[in-house]
Tab-separated table of N, CA, C and O in Angstrom:
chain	number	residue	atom	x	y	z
C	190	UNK	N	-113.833	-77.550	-0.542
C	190	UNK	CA	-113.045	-77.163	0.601
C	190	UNK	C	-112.806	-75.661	0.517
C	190	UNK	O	-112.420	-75.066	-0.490
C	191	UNK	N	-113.145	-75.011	1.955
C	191	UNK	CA	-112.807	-73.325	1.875
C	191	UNK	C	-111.226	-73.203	2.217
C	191	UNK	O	-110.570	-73.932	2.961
C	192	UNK	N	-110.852	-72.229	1.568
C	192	UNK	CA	-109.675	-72.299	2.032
C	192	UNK	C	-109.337	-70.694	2.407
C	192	UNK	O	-109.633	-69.648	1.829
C	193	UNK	N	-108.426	-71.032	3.891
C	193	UNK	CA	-107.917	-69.607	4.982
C	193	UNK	C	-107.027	-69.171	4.165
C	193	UNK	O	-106.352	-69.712	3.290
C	194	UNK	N	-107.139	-67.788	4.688
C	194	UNK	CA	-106.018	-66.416	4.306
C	194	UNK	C	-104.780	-67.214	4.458
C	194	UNK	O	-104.038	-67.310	3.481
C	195	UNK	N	-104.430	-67.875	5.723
C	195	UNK	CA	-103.132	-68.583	5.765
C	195	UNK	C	-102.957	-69.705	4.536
C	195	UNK	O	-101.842	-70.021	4.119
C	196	UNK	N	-103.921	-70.139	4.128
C	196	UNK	CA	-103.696	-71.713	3.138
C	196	UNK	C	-103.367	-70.441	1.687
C	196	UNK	O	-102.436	-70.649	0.909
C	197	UNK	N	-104.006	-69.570	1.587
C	197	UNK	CA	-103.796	-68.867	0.278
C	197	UNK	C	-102.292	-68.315	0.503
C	197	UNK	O	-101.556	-68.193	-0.477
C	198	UNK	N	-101.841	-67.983	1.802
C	198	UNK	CA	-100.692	-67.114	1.929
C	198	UNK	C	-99.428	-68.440	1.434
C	198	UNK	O	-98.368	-68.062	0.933
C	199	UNK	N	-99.609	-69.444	1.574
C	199	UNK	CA	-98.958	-70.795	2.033
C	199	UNK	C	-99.012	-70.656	0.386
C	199	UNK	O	-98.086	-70.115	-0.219
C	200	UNK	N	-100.004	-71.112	-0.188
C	200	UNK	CA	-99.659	-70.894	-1.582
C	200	UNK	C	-98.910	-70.450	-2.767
C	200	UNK	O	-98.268	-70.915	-3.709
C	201	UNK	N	-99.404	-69.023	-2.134
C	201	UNK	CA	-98.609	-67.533	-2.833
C	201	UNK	C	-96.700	-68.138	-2.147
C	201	UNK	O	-95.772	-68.347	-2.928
C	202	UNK	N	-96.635	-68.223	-1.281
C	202	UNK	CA	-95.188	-68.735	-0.511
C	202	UNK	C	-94.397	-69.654	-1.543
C	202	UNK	O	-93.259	-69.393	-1.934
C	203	UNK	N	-95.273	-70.959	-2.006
C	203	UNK	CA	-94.970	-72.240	-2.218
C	203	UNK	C	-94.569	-71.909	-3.817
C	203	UNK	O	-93.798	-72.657	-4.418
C	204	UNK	N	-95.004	-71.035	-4.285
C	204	UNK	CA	-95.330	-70.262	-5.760
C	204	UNK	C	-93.813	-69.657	-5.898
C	204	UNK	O	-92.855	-70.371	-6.195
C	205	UNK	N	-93.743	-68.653	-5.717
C	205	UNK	CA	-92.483	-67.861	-5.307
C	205	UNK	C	-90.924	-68.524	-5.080
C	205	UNK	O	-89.866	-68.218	-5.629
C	206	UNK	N	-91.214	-69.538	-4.066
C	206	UNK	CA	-90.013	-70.397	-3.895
C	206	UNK	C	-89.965	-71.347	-4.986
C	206	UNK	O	-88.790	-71.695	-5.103
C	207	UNK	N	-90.713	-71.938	-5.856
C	207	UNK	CA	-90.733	-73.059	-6.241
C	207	UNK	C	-90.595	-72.703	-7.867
C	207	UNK	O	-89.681	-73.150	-8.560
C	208	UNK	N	-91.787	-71.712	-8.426
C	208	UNK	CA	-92.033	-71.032	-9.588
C	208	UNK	C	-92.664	-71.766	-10.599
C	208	UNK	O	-92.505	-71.490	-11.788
C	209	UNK	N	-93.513	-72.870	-10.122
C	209	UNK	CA	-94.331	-73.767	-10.586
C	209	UNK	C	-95.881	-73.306	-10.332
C	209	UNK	O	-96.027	-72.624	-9.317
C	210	UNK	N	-96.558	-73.459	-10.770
C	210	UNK	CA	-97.947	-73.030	-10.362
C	210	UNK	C	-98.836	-74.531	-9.864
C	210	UNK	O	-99.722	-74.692	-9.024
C	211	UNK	N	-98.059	-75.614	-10.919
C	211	UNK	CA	-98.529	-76.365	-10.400
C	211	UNK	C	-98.094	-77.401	-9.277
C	211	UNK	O	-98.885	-78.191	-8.760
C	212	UNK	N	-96.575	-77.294	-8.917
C	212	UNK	CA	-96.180	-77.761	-7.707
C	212	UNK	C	-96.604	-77.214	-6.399
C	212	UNK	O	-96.857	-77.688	-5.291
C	213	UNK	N	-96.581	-75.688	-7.101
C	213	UNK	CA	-97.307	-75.115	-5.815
C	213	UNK	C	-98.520	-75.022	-5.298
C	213	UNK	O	-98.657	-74.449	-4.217
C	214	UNK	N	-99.574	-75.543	-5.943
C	214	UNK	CA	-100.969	-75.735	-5.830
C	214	UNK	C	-101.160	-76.753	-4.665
C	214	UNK	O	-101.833	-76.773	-3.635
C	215	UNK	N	-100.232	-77.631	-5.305
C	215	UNK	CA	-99.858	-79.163	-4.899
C	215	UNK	C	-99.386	-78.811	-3.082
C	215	UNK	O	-99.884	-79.429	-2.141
C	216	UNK	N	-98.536	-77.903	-2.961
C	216	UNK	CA	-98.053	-77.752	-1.493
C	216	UNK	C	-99.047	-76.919	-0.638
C	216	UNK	O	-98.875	-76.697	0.560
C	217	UNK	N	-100.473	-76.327	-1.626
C	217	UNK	CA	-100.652	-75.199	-1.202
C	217	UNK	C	-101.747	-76.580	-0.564
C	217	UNK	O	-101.762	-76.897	0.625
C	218	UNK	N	-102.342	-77.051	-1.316
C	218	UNK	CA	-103.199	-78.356	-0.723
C	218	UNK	C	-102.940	-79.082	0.290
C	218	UNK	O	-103.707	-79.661	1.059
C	219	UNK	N	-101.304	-79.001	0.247
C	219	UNK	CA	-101.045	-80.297	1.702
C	219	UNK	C	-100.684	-80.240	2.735
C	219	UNK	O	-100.394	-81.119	3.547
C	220	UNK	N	-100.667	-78.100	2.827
C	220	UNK	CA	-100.695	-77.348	3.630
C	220	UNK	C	-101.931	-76.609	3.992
C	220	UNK	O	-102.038	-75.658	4.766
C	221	UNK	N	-102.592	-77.045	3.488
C	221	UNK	CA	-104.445	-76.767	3.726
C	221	UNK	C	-104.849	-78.055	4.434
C	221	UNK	O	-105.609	-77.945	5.396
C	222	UNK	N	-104.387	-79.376	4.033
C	222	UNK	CA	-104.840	-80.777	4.558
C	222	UNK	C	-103.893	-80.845	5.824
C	222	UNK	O	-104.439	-81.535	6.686
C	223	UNK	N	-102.859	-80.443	6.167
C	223	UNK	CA	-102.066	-80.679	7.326
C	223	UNK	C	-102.944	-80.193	8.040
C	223	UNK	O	-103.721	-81.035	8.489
C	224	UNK	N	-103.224	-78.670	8.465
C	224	UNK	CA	-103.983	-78.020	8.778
C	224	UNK	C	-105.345	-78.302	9.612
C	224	UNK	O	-105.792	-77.709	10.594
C	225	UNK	N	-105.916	-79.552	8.793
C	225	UNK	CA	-107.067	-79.952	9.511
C	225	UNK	C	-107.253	-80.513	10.723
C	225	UNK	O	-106.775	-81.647	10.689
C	226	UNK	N	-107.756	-80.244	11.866
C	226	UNK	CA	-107.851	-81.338	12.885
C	226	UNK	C	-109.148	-81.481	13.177
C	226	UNK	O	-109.993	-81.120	12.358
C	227	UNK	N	-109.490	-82.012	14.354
C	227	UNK	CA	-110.904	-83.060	13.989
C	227	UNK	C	-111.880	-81.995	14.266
C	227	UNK	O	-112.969	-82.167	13.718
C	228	UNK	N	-111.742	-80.835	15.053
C	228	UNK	CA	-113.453	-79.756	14.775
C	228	UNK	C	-113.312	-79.351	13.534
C	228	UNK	O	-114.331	-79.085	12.896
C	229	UNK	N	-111.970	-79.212	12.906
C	229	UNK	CA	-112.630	-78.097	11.328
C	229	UNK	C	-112.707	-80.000	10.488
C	229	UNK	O	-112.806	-80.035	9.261
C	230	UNK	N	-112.657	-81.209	11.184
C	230	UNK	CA	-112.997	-82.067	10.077
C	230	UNK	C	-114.281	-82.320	10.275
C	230	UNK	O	-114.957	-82.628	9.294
C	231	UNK	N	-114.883	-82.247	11.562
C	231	UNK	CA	-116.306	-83.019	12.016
C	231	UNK	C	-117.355	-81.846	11.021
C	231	UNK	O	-118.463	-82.236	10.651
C	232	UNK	N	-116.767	-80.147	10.592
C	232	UNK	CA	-117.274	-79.020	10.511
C	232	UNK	C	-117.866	-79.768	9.301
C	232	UNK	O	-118.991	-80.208	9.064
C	233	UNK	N	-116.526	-79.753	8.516
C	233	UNK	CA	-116.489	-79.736	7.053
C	233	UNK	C	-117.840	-81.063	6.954
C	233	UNK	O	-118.980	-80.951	6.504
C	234	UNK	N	-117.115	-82.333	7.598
C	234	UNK	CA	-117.788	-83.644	7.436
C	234	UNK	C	-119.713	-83.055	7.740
C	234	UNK	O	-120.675	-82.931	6.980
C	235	UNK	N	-119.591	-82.921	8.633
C	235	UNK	CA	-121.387	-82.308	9.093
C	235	UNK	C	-121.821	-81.499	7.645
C	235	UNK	O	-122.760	-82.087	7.109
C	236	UNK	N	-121.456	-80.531	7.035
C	236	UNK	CA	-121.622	-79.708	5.744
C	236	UNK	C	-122.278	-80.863	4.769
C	236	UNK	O	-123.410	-81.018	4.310
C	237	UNK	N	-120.859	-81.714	4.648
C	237	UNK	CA	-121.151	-82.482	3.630
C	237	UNK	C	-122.284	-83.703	3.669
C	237	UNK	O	-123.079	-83.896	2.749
C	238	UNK	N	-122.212	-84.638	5.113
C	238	UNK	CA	-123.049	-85.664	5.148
C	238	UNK	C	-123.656	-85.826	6.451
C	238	UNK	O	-123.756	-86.990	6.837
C	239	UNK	N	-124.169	-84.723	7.367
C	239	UNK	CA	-124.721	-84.950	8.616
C	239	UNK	C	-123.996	-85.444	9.593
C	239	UNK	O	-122.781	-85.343	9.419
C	240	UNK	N	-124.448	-86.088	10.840
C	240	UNK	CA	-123.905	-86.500	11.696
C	240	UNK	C	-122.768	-87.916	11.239
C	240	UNK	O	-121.818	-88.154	11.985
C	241	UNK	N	-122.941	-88.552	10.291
C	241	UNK	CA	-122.263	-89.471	10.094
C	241	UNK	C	-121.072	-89.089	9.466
C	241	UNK	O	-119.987	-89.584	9.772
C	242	UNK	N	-121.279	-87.869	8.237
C	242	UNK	CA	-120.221	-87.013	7.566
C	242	UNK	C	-119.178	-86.425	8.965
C	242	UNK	O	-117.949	-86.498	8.985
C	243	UNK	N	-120.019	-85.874	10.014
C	243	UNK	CA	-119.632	-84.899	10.992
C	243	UNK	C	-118.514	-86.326	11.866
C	243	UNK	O	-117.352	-85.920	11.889
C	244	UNK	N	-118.587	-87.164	12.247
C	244	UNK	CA	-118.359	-88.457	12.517
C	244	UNK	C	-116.537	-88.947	11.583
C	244	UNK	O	-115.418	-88.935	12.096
C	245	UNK	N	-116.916	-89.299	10.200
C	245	UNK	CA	-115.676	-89.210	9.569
C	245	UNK	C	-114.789	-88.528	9.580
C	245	UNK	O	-113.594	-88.822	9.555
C	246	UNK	N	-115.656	-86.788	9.646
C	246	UNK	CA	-114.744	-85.885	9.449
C	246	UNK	C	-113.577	-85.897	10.748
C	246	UNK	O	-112.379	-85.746	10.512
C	247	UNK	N	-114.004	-86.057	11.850
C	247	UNK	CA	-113.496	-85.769	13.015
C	247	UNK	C	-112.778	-86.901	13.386
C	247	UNK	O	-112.230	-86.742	14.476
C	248	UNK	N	-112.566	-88.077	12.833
C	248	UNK	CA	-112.079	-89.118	12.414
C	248	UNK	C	-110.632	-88.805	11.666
C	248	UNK	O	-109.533	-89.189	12.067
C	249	UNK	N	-110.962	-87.837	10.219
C	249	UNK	CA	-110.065	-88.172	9.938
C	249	UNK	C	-109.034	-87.081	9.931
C	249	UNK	O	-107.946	-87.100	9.356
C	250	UNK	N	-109.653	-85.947	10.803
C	250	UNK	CA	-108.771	-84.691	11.686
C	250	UNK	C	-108.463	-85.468	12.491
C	250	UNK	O	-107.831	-84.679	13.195
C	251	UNK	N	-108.403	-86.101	12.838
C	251	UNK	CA	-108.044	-86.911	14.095
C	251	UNK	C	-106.571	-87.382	13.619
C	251	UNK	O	-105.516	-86.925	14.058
C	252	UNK	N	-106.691	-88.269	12.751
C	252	UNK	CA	-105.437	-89.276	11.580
C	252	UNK	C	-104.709	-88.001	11.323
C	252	UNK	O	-103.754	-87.995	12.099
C	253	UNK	N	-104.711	-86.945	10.616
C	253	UNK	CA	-104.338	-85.990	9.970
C	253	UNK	C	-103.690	-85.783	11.452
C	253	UNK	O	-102.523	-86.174	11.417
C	254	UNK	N	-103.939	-85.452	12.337
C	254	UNK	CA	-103.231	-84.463	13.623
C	254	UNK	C	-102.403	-85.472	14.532
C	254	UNK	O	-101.516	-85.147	15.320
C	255	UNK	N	-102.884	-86.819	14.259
C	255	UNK	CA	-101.707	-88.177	14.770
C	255	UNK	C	-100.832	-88.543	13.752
C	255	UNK	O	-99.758	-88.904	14.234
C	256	UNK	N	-100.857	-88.591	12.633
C	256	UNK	CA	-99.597	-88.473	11.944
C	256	UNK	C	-98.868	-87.171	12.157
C	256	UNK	O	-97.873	-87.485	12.810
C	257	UNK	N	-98.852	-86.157	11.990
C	257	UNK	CA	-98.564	-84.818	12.221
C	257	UNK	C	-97.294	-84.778	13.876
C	257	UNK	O	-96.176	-84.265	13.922
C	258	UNK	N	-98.014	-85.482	14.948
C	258	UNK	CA	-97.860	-86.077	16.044
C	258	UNK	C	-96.445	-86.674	16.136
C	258	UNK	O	-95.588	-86.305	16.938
C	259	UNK	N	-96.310	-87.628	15.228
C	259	UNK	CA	-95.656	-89.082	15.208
C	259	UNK	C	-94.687	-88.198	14.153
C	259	UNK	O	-93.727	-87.608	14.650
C	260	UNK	N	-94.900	-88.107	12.841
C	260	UNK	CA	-93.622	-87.297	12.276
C	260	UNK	C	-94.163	-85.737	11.298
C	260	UNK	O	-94.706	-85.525	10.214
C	261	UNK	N	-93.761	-85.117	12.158
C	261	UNK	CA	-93.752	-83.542	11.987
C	261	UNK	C	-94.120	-83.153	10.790
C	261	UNK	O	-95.209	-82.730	10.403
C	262	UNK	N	-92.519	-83.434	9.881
C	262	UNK	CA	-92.705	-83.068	8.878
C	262	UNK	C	-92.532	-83.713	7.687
C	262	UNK	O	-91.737	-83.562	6.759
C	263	UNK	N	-93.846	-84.803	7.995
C	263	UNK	CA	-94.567	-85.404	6.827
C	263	UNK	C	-95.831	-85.110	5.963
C	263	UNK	O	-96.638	-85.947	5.559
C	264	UNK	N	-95.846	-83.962	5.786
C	264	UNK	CA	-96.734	-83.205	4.653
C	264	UNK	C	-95.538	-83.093	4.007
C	264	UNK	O	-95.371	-83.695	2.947
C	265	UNK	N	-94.192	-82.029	4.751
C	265	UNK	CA	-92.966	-81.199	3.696
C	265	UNK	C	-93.160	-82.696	2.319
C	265	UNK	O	-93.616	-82.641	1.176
C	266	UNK	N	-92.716	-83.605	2.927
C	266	UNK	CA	-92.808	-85.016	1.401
C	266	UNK	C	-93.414	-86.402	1.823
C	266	UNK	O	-92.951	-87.445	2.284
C	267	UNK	N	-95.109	-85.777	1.327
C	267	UNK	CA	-96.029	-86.860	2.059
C	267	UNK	C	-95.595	-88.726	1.508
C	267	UNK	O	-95.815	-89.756	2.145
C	268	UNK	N	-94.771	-88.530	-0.217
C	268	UNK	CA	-94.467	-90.177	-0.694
C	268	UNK	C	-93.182	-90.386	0.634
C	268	UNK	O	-93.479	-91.194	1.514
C	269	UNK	N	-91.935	-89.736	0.738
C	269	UNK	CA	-91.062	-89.965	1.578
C	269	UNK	C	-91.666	-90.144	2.601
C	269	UNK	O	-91.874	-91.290	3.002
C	270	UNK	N	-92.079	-89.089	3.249
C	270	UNK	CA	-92.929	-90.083	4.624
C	270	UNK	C	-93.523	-91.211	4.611
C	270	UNK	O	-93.164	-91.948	5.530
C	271	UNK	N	-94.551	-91.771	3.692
C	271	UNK	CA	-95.450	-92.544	3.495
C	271	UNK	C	-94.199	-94.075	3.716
C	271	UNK	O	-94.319	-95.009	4.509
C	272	UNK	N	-93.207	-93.859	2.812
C	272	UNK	CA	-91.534	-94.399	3.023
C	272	UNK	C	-90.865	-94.963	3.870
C	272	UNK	O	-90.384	-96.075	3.656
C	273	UNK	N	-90.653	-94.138	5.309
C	273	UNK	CA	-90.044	-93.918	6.218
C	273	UNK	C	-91.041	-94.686	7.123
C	273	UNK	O	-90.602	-95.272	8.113
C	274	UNK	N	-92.753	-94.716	6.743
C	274	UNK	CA	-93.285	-94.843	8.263
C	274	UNK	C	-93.288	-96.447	7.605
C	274	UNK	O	-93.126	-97.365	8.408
C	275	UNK	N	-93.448	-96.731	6.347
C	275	UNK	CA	-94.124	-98.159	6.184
C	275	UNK	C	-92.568	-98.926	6.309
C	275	UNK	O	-92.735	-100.145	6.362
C	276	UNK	N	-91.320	-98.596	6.361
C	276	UNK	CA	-90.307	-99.160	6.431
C	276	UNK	C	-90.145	-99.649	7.796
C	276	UNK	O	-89.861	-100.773	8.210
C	277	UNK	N	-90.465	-98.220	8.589
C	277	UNK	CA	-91.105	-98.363	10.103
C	277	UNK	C	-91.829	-99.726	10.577
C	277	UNK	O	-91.346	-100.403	11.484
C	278	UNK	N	-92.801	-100.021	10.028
C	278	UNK	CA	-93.686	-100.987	10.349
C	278	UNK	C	-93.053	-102.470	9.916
C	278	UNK	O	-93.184	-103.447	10.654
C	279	UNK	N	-92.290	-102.536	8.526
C	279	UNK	CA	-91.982	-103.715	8.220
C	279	UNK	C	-90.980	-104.162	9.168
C	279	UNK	O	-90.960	-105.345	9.509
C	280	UNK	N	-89.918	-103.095	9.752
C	280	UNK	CA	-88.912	-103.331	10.552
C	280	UNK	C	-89.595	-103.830	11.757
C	280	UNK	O	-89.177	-104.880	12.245
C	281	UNK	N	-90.730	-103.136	12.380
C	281	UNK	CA	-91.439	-103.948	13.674
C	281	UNK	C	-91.685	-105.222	12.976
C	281	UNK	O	-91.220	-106.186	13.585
C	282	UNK	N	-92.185	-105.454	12.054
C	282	UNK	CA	-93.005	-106.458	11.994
C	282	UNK	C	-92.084	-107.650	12.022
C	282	UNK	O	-92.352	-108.516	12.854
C	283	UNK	N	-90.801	-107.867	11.062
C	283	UNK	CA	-89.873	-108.161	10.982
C	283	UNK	C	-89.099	-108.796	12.754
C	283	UNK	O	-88.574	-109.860	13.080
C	284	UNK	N	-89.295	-107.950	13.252
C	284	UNK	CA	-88.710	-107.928	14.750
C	284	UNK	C	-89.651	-108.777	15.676
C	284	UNK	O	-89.181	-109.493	16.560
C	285	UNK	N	-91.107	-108.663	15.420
C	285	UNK	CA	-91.742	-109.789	16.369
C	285	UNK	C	-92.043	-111.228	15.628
C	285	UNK	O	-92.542	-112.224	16.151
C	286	UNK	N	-91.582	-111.058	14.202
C	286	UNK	CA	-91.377	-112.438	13.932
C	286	UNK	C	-89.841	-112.935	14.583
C	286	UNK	O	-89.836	-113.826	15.432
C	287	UNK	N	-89.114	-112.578	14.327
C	287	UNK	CA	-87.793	-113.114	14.666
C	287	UNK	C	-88.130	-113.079	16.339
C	287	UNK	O	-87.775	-114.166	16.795
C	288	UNK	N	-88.601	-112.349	17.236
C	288	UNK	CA	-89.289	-112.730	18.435
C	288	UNK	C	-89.665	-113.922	18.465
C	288	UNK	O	-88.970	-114.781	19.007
C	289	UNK	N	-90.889	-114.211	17.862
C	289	UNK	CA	-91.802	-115.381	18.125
C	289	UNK	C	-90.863	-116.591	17.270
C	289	UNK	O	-90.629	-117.583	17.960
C	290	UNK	N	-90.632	-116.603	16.685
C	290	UNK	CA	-89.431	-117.609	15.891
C	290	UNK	C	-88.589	-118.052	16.979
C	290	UNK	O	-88.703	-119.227	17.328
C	291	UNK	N	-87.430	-117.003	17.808
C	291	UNK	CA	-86.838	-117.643	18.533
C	291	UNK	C	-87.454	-118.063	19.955
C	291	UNK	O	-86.772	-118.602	20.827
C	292	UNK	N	-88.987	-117.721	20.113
C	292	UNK	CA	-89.280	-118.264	21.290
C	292	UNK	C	-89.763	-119.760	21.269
C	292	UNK	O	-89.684	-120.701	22.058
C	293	UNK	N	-90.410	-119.523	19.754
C	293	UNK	CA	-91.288	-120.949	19.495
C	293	UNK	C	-90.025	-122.158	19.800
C	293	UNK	O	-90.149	-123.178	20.477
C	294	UNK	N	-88.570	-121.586	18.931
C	294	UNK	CA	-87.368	-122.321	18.801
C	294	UNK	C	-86.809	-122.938	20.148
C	294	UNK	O	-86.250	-124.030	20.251
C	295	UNK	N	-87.041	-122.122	21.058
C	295	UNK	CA	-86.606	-122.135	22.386
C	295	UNK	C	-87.891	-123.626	23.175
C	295	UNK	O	-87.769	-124.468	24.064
C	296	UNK	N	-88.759	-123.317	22.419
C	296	UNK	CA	-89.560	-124.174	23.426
C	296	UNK	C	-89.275	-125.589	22.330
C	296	UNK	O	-89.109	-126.659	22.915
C	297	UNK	N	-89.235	-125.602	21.216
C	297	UNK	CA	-88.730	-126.500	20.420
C	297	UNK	C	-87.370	-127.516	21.069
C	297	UNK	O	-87.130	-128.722	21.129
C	298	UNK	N	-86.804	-126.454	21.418
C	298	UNK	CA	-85.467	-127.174	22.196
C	298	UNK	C	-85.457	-127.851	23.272
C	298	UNK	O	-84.894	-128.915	23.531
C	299	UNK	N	-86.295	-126.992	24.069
C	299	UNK	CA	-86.380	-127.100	25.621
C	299	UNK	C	-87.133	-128.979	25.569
C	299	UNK	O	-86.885	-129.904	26.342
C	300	UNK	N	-87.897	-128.960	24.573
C	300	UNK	CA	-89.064	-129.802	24.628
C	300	UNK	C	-88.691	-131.335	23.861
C	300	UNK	O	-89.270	-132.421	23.812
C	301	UNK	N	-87.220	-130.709	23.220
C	301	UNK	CA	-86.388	-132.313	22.251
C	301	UNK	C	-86.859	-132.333	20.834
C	301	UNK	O	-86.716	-133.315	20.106
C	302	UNK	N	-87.478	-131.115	20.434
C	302	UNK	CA	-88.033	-131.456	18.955
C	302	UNK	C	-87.077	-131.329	17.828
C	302	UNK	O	-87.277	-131.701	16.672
C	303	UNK	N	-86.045	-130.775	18.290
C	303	UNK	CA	-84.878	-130.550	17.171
C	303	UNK	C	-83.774	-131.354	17.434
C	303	UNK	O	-83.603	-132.166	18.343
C	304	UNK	N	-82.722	-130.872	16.109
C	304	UNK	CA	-81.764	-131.880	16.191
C	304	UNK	C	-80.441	-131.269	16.768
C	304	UNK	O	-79.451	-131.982	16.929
């Protein structure tokens, strides 16, 4: 991966505030990966594996720029995000069971199957 004057500046930034070399490597990366959207992924992807590479890549600039989308600032703490969105999902998921539970229940009733 090449990395922009801005991803090095982001670095040098992450360095300074933090005074880790290796935390900051770490931010300088996930501020280089935020970064991507699907022409510099299809770019990179084409480099690496042709039209099918070019295909993923732009795929997964794509993911990278719809999470980004949905919550901002989930690079700042990609495990906390990762957190927040899958808690997200269990709570839907959670919610159309108790949906379908009380509808099935409802027709259960309607129909004399309970007591």
């Amino acid at each position: 991966m090449i990395f922009s004057a801005r991803d090095l500046f982001g670095l040098l930034d992450a360095y300074c505030k933090i005074g880790d070399i290796g935390k900051a490597v770490g931010k300088g990366a996930l501020s280089a990966i935020a970064s991507v959207g699907p022409l510099e992924g299809a770019t990179i992807g084409s480099a690496i594996g042709g039209v099918p590479g070019a295909c993923i890549g732009a795929g997964a600039g794509l993911i990278v720029q719809g999470i980004k989308f949905v919550k901002p600032k989930f690079f700042d703490d990609p495990v906390q995000g990762t957190k927040n969105i899958m808690s997200k999902i269990g709570r839907g998921i959670q919610g159309a069971t108790n949906t379908v539970s009380s509808v099935f229940g409802g027709i259960g009733k309607a129909l004399g199957f309970t007591s």
